[in-house]
GROMACS .gro file of C-alpha atoms in nm:
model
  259
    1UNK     CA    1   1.046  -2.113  -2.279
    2UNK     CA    2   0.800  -2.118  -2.531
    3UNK     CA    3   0.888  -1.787  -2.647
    4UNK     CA    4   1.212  -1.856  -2.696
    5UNK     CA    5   1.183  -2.156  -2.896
    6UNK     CA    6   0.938  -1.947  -3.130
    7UNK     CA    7   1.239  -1.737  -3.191
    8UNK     CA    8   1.506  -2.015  -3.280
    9UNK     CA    9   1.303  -2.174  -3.511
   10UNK     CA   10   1.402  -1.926  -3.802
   11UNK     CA   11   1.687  -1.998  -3.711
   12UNK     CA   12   1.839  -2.203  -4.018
   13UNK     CA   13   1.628  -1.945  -4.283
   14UNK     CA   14   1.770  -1.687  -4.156
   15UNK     CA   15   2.117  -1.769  -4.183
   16UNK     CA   16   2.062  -1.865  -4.566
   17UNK     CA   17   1.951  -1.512  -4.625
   18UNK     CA   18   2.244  -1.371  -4.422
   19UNK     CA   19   2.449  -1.262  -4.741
   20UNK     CA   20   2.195  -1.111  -4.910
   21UNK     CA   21   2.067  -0.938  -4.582
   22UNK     CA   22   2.416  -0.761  -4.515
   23UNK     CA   23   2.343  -0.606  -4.866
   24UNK     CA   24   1.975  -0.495  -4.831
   25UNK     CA   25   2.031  -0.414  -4.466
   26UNK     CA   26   1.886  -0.638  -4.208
   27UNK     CA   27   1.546  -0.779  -4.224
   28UNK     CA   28   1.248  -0.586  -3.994
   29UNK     CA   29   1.159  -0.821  -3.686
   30UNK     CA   30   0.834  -1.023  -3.702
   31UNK     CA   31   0.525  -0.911  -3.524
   32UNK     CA   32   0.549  -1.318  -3.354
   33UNK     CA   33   0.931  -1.305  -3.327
   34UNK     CA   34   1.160  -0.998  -3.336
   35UNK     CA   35   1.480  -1.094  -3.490
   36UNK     CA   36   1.669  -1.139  -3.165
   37UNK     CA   37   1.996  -1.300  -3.345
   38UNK     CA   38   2.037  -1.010  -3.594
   39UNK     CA   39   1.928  -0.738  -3.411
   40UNK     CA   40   1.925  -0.779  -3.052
   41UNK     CA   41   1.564  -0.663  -2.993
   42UNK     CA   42   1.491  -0.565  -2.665
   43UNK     CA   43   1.112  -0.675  -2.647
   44UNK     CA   44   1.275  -1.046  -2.742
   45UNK     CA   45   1.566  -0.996  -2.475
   46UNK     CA   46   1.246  -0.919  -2.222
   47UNK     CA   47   1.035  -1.222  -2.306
   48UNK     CA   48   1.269  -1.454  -2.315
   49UNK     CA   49   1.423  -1.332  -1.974
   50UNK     CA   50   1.104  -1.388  -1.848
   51UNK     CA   51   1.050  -1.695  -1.994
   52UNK     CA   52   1.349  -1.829  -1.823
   53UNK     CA   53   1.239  -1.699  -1.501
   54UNK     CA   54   0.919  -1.865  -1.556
   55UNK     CA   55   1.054  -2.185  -1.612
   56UNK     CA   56   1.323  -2.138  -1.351
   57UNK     CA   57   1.073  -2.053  -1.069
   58UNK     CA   58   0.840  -2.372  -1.152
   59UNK     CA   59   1.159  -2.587  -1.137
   60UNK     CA   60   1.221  -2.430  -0.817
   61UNK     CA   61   0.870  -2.466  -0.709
   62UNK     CA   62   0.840  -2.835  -0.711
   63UNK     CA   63   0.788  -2.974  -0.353
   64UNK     CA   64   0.716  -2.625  -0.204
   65UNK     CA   65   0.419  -2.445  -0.175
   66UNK     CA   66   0.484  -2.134  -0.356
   67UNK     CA   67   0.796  -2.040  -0.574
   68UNK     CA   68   0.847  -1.661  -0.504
   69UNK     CA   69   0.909  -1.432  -0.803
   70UNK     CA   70   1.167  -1.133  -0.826
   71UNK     CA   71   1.122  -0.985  -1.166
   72UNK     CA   72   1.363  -0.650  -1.208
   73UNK     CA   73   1.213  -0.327  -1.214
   74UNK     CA   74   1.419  -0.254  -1.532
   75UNK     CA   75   1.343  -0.496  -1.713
   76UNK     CA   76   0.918  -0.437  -1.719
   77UNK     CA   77   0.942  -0.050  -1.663
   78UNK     CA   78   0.722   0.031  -2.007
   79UNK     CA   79   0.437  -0.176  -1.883
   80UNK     CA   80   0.446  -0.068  -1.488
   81UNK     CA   81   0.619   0.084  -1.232
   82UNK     CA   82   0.719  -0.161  -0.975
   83UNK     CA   83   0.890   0.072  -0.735
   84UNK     CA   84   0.593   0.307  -0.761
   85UNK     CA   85   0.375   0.011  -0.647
   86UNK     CA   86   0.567  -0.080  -0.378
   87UNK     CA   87   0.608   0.229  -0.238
   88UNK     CA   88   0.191   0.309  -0.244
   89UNK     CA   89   0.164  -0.023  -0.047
   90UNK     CA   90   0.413   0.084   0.179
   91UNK     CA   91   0.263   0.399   0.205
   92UNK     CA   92  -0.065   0.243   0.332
   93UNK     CA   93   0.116   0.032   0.588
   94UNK     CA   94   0.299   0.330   0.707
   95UNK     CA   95  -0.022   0.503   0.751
   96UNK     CA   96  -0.139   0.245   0.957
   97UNK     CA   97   0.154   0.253   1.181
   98UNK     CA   98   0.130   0.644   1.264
   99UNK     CA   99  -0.294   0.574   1.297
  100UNK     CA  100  -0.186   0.326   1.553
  101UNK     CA  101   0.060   0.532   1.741
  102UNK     CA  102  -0.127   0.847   1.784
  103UNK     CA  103  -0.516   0.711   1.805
  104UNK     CA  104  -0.456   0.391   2.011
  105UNK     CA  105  -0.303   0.451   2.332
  106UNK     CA  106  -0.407   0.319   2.660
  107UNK     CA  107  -0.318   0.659   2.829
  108UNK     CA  108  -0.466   0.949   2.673
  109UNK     CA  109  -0.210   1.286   2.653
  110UNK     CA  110  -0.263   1.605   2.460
  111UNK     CA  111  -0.093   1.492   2.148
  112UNK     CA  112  -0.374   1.250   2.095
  113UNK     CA  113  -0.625   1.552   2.041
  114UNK     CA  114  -0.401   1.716   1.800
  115UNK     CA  115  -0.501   1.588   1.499
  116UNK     CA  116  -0.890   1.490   1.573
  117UNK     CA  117  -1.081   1.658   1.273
  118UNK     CA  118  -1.324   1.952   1.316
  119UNK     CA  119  -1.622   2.016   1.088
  120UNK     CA  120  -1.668   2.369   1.074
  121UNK     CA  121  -1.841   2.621   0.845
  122UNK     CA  122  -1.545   2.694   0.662
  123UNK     CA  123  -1.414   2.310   0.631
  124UNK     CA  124  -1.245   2.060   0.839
  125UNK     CA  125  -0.965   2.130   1.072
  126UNK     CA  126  -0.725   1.961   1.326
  127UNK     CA  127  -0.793   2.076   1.675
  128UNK     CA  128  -0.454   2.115   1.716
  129UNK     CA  129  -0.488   2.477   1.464
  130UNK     CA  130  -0.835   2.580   1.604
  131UNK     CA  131  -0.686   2.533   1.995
  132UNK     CA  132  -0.428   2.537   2.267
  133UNK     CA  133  -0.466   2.205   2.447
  134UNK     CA  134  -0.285   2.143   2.753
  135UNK     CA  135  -0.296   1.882   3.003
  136UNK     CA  136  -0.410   2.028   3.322
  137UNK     CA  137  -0.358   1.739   3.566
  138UNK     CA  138  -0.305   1.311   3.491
  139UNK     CA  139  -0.708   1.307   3.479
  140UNK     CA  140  -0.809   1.642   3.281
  141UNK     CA  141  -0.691   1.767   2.939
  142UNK     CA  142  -0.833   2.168   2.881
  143UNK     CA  143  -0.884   2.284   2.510
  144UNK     CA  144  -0.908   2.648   2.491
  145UNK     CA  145  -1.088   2.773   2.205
  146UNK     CA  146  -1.013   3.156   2.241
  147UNK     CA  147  -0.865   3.198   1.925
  148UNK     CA  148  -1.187   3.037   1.737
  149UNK     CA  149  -1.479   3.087   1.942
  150UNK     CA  150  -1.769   3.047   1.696
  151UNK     CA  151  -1.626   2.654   1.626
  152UNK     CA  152  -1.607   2.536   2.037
  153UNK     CA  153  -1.906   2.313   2.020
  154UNK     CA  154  -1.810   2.122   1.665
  155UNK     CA  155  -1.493   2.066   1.845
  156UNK     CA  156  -1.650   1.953   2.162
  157UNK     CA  157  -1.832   1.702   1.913
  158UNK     CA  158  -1.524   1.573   1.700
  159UNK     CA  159  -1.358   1.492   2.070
  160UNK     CA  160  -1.682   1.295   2.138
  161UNK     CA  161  -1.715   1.112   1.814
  162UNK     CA  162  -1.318   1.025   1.838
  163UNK     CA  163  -1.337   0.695   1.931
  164UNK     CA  164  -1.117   0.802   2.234
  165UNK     CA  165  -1.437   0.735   2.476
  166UNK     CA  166  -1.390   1.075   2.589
  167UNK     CA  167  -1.620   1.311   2.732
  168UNK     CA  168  -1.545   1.669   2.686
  169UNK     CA  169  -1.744   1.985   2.872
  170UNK     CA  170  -1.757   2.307   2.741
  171UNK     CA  171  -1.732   2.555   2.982
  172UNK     CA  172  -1.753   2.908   2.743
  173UNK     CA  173  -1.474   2.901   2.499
  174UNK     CA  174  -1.316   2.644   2.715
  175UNK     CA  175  -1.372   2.233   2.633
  176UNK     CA  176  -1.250   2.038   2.973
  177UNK     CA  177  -1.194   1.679   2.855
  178UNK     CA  178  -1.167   1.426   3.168
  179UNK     CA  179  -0.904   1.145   3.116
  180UNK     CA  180  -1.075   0.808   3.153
  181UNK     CA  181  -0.943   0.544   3.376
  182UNK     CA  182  -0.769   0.264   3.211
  183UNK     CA  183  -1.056   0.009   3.279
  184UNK     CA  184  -1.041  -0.306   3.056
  185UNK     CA  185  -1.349  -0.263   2.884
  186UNK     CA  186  -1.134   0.052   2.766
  187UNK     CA  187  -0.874  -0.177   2.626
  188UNK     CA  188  -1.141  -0.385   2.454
  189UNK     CA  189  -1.264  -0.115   2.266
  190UNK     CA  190  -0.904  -0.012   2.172
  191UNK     CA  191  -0.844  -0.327   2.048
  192UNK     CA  192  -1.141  -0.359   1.858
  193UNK     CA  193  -1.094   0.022   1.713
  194UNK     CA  194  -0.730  -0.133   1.591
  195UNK     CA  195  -0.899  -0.412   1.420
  196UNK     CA  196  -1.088  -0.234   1.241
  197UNK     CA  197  -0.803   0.008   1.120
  198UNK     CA  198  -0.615  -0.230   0.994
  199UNK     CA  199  -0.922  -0.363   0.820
  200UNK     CA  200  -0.968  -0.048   0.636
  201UNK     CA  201  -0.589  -0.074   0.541
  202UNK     CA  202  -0.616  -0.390   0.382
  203UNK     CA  203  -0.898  -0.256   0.203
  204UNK     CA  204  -0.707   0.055   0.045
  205UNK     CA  205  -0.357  -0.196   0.010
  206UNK     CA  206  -0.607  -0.346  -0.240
  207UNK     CA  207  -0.736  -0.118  -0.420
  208UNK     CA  208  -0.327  -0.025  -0.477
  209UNK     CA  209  -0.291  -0.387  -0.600
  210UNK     CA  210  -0.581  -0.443  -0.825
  211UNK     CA  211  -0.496  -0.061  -0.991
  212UNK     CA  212  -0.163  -0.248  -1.058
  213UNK     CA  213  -0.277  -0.559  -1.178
  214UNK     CA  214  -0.532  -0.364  -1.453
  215UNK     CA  215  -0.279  -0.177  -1.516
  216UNK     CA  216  -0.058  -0.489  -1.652
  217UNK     CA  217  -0.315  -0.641  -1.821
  218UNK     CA  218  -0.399  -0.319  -2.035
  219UNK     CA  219  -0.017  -0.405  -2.221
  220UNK     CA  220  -0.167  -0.798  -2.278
  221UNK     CA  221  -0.162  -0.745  -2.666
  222UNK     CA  222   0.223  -0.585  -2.689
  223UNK     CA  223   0.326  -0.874  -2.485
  224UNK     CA  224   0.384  -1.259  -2.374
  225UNK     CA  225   0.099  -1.379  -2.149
  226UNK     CA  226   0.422  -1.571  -1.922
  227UNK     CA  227   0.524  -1.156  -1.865
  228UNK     CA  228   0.147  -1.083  -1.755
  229UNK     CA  229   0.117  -1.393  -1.519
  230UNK     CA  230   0.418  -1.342  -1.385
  231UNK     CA  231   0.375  -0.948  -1.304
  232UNK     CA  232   0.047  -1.027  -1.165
  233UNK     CA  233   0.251  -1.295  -0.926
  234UNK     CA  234   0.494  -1.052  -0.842
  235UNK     CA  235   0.207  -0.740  -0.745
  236UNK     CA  236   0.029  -1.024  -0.563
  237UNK     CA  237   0.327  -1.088  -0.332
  238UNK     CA  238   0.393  -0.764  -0.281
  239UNK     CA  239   0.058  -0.734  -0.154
  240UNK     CA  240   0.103  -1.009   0.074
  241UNK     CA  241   0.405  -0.904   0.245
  242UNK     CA  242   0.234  -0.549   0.340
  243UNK     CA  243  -0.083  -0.766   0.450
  244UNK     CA  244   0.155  -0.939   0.700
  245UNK     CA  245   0.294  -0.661   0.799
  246UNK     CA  246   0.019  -0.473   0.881
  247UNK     CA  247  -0.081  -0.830   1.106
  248UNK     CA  248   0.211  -0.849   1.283
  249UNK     CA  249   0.181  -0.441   1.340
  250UNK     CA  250  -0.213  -0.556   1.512
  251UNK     CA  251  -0.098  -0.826   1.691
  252UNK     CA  252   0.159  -0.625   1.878
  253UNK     CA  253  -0.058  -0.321   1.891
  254UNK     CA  254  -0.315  -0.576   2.020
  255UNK     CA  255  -0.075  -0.703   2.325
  256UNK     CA  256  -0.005  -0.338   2.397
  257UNK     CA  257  -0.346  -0.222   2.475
  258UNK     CA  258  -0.506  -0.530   2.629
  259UNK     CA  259  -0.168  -0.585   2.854
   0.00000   0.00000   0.00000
């Protein structure tokens, strides 16, 4: 709001010089105040937009804990890309999600092995590219390693460091990997390995946010400090709603392995 006032202050001056200005050609917007009423400038349109929204959301505010701001992509698109933003932090989330569904199950099948990741001399590889794995009965899984002999044991050792509390035997270029019984100290540490995903993914969903938020504040000189506070608001939120998210995705994850 203060913005805005700024700007209709010159008001009265400028219309005196009106006549003369249509002459001259009209006056150059000042570094404090572009010339909004003469020449529609679009960095005035923006802060005083703002400005509005500023005031409107405080008025809306009052008696509730948090007003919740909605600034248009459009309208802040030379200082930062919103819909970029929100699509990294969804892209975390959604990481999470798949992590969940093909790391954490209570019953181990062969599509859990497919994407554990072997060390070997030329680089890391799924398992699922080095070898054929097959489920050979409910209790035993077989991963045969024909096709890449000289990298059985790193892959014996990636199935062991899983986190899947497995315990695979290599039998030549064969790795036999016995299917644990669902006991509930199993679940525990499940539940515990889900934790600690999602803790992980609230550490990268911030990284994502404070990029953002350094990001704004690099544009503090070109414009009003109402624009930066309420951009950093907005990234904040955003922030917030994947952090649920990714709560409400442990929580039911959570109930699904502990039963």
């Amino acid at each position: 709001m203060a913005v805005a006032l700024r700007c209709l202050r010159p008001l009265p001056s400028l219309l005196l010089r009106s006549s003369s200005a249509v002459s001259r050609g009209l006056p150059q917007a000042t570094r404090g105040c572009p010339a909004l009423l003469l020449e529609g400038c679009r960095q005035c349109d923006q802060q005083m937009l703002l400005s509005r929204q500023l005031a409107t959301k405080k008025a809306k505010g009052k008696g509730q804990s948090q007003a919740k701001v909605n600034i248009s992509a459009a309208l802040v698109e030379d200082i930062i890309n919103l819909e970029e933003t929100s699509e990294d932090m969804q892209a975390v989330v959604e990481a999470l999600k798949e992590d969940f569904s093909r790391n954490l199950n209570v019953r181990t099948s062969p599509g859990a092995l497919d994407h554990i990741t072997v060390m070997t001399k030329d680089g890391k590889f799924p398992l699922n590219q080095l070898g054929q794995i097959s489920q050979k009965s409910p209790q035993l899984m077989i991963v045969n390693m024909t096709n890449f002999p000289e990298s059985t044991a790193a892959a014996a050792k990636a199935i062991r460091e899983s986190g899947m509390n497995l315990n695979p035997e290599v039998d030549g270029t064969v790795i036999r990997v016995p299917v644990p019984k669902v006991t509930r100290e199993h679940r525990e540490s499940l539940a515990k390995l889900a934790k600690q995903s999602t803790n992980k993914s609230k550490e990268a969903l911030r990284k994502v946010r404070s990029k953002s938020i350094t990001q704004v504040k690099k544009s503090k000189n070109n414009v009003s400090e109402d624009t930066i506070r309420l951009l950093e608001k907005q990234i904040q939120q955003m922030a917030d709603e994947a952090a649920t998210e990714m709560d409400k995705l442990l929580a039911a994850k959570t109930k699904e392995l502990l039963g």
